[in-house]
mmCIF file of C-alpha atoms in Angstrom:
data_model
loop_
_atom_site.group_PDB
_atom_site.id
_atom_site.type_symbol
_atom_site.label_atom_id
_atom_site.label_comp_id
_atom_site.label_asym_id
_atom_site.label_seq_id
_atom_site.Cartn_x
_atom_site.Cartn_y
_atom_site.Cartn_z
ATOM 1 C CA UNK A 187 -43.013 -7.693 8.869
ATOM 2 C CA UNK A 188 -40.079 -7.963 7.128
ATOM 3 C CA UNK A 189 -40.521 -7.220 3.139
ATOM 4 C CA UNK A 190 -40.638 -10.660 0.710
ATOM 5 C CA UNK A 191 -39.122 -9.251 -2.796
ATOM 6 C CA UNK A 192 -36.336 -9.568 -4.903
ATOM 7 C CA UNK A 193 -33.014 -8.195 -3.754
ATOM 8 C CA UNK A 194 -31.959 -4.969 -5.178
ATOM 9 C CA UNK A 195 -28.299 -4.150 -6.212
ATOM 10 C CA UNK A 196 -25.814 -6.559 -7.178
ATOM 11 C CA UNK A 197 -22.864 -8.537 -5.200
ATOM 12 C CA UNK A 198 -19.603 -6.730 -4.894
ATOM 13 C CA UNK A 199 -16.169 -7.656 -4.607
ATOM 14 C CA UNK A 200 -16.859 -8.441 -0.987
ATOM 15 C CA UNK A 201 -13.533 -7.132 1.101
ATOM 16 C CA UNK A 202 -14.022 -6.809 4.541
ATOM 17 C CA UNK A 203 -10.990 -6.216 7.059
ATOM 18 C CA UNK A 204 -11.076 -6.537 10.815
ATOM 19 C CA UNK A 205 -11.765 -2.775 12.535
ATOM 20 C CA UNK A 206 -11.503 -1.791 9.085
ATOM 21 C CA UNK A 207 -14.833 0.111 9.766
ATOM 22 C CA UNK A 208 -14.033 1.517 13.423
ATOM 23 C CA UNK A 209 -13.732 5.267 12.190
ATOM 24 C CA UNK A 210 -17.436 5.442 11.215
ATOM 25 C CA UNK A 211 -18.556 2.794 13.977
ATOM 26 C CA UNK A 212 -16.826 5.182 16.231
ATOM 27 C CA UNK A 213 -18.981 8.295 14.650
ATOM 28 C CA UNK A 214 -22.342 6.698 14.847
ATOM 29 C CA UNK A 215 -21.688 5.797 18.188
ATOM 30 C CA UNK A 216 -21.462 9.347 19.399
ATOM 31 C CA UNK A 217 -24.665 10.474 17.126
ATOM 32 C CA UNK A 218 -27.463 11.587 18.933
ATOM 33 C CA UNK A 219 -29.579 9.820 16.328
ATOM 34 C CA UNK A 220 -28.260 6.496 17.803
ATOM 35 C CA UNK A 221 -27.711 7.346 21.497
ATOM 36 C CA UNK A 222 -31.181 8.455 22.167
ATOM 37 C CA UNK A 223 -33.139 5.407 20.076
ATOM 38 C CA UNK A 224 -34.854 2.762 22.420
ATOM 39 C CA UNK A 225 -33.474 -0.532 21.144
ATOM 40 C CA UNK A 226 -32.448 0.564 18.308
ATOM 41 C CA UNK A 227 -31.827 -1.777 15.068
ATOM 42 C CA UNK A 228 -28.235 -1.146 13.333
ATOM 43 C CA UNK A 229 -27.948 -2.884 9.745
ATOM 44 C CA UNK A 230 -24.731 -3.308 8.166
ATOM 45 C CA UNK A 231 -25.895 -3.359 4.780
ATOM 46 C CA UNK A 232 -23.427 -5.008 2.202
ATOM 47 C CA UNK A 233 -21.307 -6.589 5.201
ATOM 48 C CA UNK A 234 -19.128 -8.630 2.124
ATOM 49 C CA UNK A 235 -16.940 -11.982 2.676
ATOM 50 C CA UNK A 236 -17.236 -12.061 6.439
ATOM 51 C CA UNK A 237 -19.775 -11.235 8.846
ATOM 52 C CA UNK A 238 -17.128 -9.198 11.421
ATOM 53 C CA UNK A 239 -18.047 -5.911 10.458
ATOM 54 C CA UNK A 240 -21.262 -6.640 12.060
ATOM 55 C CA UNK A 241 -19.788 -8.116 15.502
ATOM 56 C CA UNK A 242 -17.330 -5.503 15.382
ATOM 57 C CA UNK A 243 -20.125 -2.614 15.011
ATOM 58 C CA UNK A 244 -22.406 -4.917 17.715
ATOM 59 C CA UNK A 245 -19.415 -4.446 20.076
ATOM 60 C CA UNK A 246 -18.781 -0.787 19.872
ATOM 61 C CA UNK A 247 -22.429 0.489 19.905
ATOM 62 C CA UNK A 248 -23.974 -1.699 22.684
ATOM 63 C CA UNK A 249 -21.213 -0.093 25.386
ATOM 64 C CA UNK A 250 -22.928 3.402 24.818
ATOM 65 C CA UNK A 251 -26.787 1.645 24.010
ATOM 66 C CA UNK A 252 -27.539 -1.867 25.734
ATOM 67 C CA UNK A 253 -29.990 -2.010 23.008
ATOM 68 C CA UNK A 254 -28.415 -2.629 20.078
ATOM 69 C CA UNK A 255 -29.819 -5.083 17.755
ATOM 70 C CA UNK A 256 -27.445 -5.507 14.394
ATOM 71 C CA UNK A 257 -28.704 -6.996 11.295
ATOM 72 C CA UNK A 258 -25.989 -8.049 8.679
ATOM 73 C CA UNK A 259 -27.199 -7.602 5.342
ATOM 74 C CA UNK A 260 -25.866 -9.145 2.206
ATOM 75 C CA UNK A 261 -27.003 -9.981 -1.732
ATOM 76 C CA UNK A 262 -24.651 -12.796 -1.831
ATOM 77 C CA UNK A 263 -26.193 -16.704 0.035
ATOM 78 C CA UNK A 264 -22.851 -17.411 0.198
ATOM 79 C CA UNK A 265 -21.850 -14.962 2.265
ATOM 80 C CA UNK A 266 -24.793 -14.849 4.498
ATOM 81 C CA UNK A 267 -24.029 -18.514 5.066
ATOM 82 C CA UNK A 268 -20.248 -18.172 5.968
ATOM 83 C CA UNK A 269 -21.262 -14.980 8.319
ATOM 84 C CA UNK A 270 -24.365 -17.900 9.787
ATOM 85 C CA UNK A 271 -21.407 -19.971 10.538
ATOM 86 C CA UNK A 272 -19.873 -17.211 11.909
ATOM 87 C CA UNK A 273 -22.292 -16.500 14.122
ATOM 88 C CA UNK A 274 -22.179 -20.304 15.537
ATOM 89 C CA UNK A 275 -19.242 -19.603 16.098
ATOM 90 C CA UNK A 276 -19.940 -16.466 18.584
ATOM 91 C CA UNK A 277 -22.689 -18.157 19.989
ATOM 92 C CA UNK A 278 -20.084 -21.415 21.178
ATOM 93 C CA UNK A 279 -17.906 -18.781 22.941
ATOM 94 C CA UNK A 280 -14.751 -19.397 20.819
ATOM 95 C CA UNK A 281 -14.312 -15.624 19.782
ATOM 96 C CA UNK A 282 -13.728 -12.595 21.357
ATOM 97 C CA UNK A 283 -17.367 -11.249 20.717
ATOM 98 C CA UNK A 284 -20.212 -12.085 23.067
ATOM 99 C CA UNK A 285 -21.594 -15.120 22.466
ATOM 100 C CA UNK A 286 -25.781 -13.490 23.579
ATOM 101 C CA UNK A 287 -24.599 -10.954 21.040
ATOM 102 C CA UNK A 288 -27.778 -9.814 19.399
ATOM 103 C CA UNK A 289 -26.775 -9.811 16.280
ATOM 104 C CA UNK A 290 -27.970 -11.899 12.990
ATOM 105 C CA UNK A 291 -27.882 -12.156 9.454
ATOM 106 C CA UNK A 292 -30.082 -12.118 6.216
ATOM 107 C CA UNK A 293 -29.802 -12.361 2.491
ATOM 108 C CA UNK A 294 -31.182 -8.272 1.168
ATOM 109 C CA UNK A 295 -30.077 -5.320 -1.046
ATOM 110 C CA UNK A 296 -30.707 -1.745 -0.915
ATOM 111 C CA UNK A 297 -34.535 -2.731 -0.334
ATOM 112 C CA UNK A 298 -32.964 -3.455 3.233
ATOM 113 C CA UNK A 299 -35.387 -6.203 4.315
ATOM 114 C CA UNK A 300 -35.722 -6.019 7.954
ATOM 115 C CA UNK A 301 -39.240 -6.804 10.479
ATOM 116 C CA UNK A 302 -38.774 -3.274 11.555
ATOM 117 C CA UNK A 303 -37.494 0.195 10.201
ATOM 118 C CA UNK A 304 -33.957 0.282 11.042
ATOM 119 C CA UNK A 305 -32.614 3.539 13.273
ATOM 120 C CA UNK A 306 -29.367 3.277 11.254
ATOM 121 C CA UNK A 307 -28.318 1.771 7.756
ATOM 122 C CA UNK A 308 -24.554 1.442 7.893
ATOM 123 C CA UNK A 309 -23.699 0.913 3.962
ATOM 124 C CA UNK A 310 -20.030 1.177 3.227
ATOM 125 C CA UNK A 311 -18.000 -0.004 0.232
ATOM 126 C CA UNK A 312 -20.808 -1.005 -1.022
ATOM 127 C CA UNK A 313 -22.165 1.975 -3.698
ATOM 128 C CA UNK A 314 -18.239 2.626 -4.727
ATOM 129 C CA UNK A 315 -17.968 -0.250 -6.949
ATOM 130 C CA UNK A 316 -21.645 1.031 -8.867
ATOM 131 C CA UNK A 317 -22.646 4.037 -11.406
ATOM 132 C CA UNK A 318 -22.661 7.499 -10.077
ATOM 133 C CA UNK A 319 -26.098 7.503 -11.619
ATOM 134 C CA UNK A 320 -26.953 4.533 -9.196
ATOM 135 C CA UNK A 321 -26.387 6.744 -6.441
ATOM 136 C CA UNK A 322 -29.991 8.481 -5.557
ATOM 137 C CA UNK A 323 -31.982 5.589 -5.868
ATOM 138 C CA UNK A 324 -29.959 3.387 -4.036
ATOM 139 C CA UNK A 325 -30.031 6.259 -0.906
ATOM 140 C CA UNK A 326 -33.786 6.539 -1.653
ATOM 141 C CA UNK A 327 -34.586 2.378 -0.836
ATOM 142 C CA UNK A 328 -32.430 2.415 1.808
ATOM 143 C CA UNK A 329 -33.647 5.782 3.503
ATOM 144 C CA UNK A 330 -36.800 5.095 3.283
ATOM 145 C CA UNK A 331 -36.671 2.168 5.451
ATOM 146 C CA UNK A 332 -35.131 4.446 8.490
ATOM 147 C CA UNK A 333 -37.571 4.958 11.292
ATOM 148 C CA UNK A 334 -38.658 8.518 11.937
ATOM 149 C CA UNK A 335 -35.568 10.167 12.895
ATOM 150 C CA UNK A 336 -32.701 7.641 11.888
ATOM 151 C CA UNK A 337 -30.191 8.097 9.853
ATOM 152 C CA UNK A 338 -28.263 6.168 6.619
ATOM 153 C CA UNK A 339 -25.017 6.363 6.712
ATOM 154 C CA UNK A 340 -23.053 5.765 3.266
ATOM 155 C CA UNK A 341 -19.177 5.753 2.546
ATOM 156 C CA UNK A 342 -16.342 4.317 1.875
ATOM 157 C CA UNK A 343 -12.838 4.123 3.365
ATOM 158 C CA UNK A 344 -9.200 2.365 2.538
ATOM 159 C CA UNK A 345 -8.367 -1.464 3.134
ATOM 160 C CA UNK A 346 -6.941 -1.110 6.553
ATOM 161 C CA UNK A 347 -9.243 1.922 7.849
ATOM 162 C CA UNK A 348 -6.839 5.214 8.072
ATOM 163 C CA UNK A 349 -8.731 7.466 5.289
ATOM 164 C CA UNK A 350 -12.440 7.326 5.339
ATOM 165 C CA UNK A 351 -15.207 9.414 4.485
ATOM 166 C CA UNK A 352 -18.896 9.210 4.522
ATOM 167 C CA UNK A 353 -22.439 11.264 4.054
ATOM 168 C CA UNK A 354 -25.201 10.904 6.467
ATOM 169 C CA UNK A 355 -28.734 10.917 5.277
ATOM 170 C CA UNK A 356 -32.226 11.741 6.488
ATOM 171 C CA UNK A 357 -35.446 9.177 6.272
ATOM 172 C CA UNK A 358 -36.340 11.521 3.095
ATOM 173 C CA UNK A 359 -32.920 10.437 1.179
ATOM 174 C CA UNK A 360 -32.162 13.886 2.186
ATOM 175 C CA UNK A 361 -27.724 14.062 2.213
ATOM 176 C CA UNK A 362 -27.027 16.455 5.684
ATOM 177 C CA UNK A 363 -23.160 16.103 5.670
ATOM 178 C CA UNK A 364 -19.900 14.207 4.764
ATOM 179 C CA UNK A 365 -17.271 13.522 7.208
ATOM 180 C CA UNK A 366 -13.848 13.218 6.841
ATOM 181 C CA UNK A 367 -11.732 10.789 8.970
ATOM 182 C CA UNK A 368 -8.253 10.524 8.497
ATOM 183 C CA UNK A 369 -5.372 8.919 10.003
ATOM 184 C CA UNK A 370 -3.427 11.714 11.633
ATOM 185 C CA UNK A 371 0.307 10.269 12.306
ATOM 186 C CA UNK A 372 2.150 10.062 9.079
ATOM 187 C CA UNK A 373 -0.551 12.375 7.324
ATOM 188 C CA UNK A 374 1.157 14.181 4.203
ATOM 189 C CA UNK A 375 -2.408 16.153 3.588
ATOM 190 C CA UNK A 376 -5.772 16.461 3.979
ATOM 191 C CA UNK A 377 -6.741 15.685 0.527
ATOM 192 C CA UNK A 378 -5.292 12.055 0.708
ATOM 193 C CA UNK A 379 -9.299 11.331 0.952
ATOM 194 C CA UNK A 380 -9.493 12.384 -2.431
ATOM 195 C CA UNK A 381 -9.308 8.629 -3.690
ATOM 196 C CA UNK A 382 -11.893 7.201 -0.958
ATOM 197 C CA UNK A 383 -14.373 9.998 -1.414
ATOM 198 C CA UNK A 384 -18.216 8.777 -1.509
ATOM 199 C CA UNK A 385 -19.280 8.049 -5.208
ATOM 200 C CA UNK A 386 -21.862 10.882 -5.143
ATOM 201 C CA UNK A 387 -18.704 12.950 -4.857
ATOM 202 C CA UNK A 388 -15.524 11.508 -6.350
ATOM 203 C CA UNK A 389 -16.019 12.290 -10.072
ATOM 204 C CA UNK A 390 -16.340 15.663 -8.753
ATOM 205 C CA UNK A 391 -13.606 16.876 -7.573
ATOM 206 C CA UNK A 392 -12.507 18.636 -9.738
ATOM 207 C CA UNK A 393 -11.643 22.124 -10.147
ATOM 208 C CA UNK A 394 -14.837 24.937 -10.022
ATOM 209 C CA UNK A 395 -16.410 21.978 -8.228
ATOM 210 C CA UNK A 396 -16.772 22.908 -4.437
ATOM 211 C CA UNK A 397 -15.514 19.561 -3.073
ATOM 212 C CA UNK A 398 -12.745 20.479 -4.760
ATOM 213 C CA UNK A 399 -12.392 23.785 -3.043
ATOM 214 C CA UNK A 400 -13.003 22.545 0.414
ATOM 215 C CA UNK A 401 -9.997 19.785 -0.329
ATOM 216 C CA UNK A 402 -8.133 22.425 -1.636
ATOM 217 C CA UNK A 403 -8.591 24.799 1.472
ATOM 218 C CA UNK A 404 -8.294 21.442 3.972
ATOM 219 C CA UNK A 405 -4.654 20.690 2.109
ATOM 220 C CA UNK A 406 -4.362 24.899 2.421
ATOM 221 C CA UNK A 407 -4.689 25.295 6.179
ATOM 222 C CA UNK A 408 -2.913 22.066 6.862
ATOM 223 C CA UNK A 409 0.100 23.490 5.148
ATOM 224 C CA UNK A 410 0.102 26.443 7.326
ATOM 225 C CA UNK A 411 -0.634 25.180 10.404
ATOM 226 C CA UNK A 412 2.503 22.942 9.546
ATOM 227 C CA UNK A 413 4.605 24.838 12.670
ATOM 228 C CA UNK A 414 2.210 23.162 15.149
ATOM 229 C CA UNK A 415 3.575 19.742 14.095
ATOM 230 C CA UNK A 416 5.653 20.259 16.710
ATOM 231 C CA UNK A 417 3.301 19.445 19.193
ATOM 232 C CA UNK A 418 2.114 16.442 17.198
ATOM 233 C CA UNK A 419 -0.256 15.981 14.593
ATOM 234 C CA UNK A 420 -3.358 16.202 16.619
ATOM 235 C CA UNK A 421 -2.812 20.051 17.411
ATOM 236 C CA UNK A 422 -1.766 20.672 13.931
ATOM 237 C CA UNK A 423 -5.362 19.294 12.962
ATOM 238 C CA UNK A 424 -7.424 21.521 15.874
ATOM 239 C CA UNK A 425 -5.197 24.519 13.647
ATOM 240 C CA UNK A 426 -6.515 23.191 10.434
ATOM 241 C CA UNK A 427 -10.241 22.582 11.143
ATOM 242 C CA UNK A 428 -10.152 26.162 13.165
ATOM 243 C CA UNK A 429 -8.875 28.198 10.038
ATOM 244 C CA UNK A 430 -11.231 26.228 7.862
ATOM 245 C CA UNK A 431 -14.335 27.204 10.237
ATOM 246 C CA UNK A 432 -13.091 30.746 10.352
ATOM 247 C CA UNK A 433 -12.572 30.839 6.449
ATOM 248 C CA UNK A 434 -16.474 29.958 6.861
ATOM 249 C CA UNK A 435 -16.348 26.915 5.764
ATOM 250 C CA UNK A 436 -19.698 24.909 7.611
ATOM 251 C CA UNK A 437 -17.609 22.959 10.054
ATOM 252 C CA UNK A 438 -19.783 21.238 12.550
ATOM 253 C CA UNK A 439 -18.654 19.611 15.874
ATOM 254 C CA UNK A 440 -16.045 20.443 18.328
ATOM 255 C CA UNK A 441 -13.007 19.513 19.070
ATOM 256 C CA UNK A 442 -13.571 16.356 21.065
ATOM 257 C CA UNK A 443 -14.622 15.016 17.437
ATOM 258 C CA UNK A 444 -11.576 17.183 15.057
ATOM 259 C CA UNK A 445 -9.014 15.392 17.556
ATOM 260 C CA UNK A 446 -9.915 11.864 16.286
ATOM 261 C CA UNK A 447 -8.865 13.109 12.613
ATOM 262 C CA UNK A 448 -12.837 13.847 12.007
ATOM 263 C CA UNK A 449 -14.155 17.048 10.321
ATOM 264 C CA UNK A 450 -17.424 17.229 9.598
ATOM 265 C CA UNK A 451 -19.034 19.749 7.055
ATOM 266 C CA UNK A 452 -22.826 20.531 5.717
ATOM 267 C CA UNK A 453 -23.866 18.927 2.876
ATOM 268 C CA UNK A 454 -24.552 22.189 0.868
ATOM 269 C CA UNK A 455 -21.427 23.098 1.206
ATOM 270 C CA UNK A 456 -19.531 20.679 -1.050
ATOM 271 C CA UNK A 457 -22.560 18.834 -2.855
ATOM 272 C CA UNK A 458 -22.154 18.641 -7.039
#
């Protein structure tokens, strides 16, 4: 059953864009962690002034499992009443989102109340706008709600979706990795993610700190890989995420993932 207690966090400033979040949607969706789950529960925890992060993230993930089940999560009533309203709406057939969509809404905080352990906790924007010393305990309530095997998935990303970046956690609170996803057309350099870093990371880069370094060799590689621009920005990237790998940096993935503007590292490698 779903947990009766007080909600834990506070309400934030609430700014949600349309396919603001389709970067990270886009990443879960190819995650093993989500593609193998039977009827898995998705919660979009911290969804802000509108409920179409959640539709939007319903959409993309029940094409690749017909089992999705999204559960929008938010602190603020007012809120979870305008995304209820919303999801009239849906249900009516006057959007462009499925109106047996299976998705719903509740009032919650990082104690994530749900009537069973989410697969994946989806919470972006959200622990930006807190204390870096909020960080670990916030992971830790919302981890520990995962089923066996899920994964939490925190971050943060610009207003219109071109520079995100986000760390993936274990049901132990456990961080395994941060992504990068940029933007590639118009991209001056790597470290543009600087500013939208996750908050367990963005006071840290600094130099000696080794976010910092792997920034620094991103922006490095980028710069010298600059002759492949020719061929357009997406082989310039392959260039940079191949020297980085080779430079031994823990890259992960291949390049069906690097040619999206992804690059995904371990954890270890760039934690404080």
């Amino acid at each position: 059953m779903a947990r009766r207690t007080t909600p834990t966090g506070h309400a934030t400033r609430g700014t949600t864009g349309t396919n603001r979040l389709r970067r990270v949607d886009r990443w879960i969706a190819a995650r093993r962690e989500f593609t193998t789950a039977t009827n898995p529960l998705v919660v979009d925890l911290g969804f802000g002034a509108s409920g179409v992060t959640a539709f939007e993230l319903y959409a993309r993930l029940v094409k690749v499992n017909a089992g999705t089940e999204v559960l929008g999560v938010e602190i603020d009533a007012d809120r979870v009443a305008r995304a209820t309203q919303q999801l009239a709406e849906v249900r009516a057939g006057t959007t462009t989102f499925p109106a047996d969509a299976r998705v719903s809404f509740a009032k919650g905080g990082f104690e994530t109340p749900t009537a069973r352990a989410p697969r994946i906790i989806r919470a972006f924007n959200v622990l930006r706008q807190y204390d870096e010393a909020d960080v670990a305990a916030a992971w830790a309530l919302m981890a520990h709600r995962l089923e066996p095997g899920g994964l939490l998935v925190e971050g943060t990303c610009d207003e219109i979706g071109r520079v995100s970046s986000w760390i993936d956690i274990d049901p132990t609170a456990t961080p395994l990795r941060l992504t990068v996803s940029l933007r590639l057309a118009g991209l001056e350099s790597p470290s543009i993610v600087a500013e939208r870093l996750p908050k367990a990371l963005i006071h840290h880069n600094v130099p000696g700190q080794r976010v910092h370094a792997y920034l620094a060799a991103l922006d490095d590689a980028w710069e010298r890989s600059a002759p492949l621009g020719t061929f357009g920005p997406v082989q310039r990237w392959l260039a940079t995420v191949r020297a980085v790998k080779d430079a031994g940096w823990p890259v992960q993935g291949t390049a069906s993932r690097w040619r999206l503007g992804e690059v995904t590292v371990d954890w270890a490698a760039v934690a404080p």
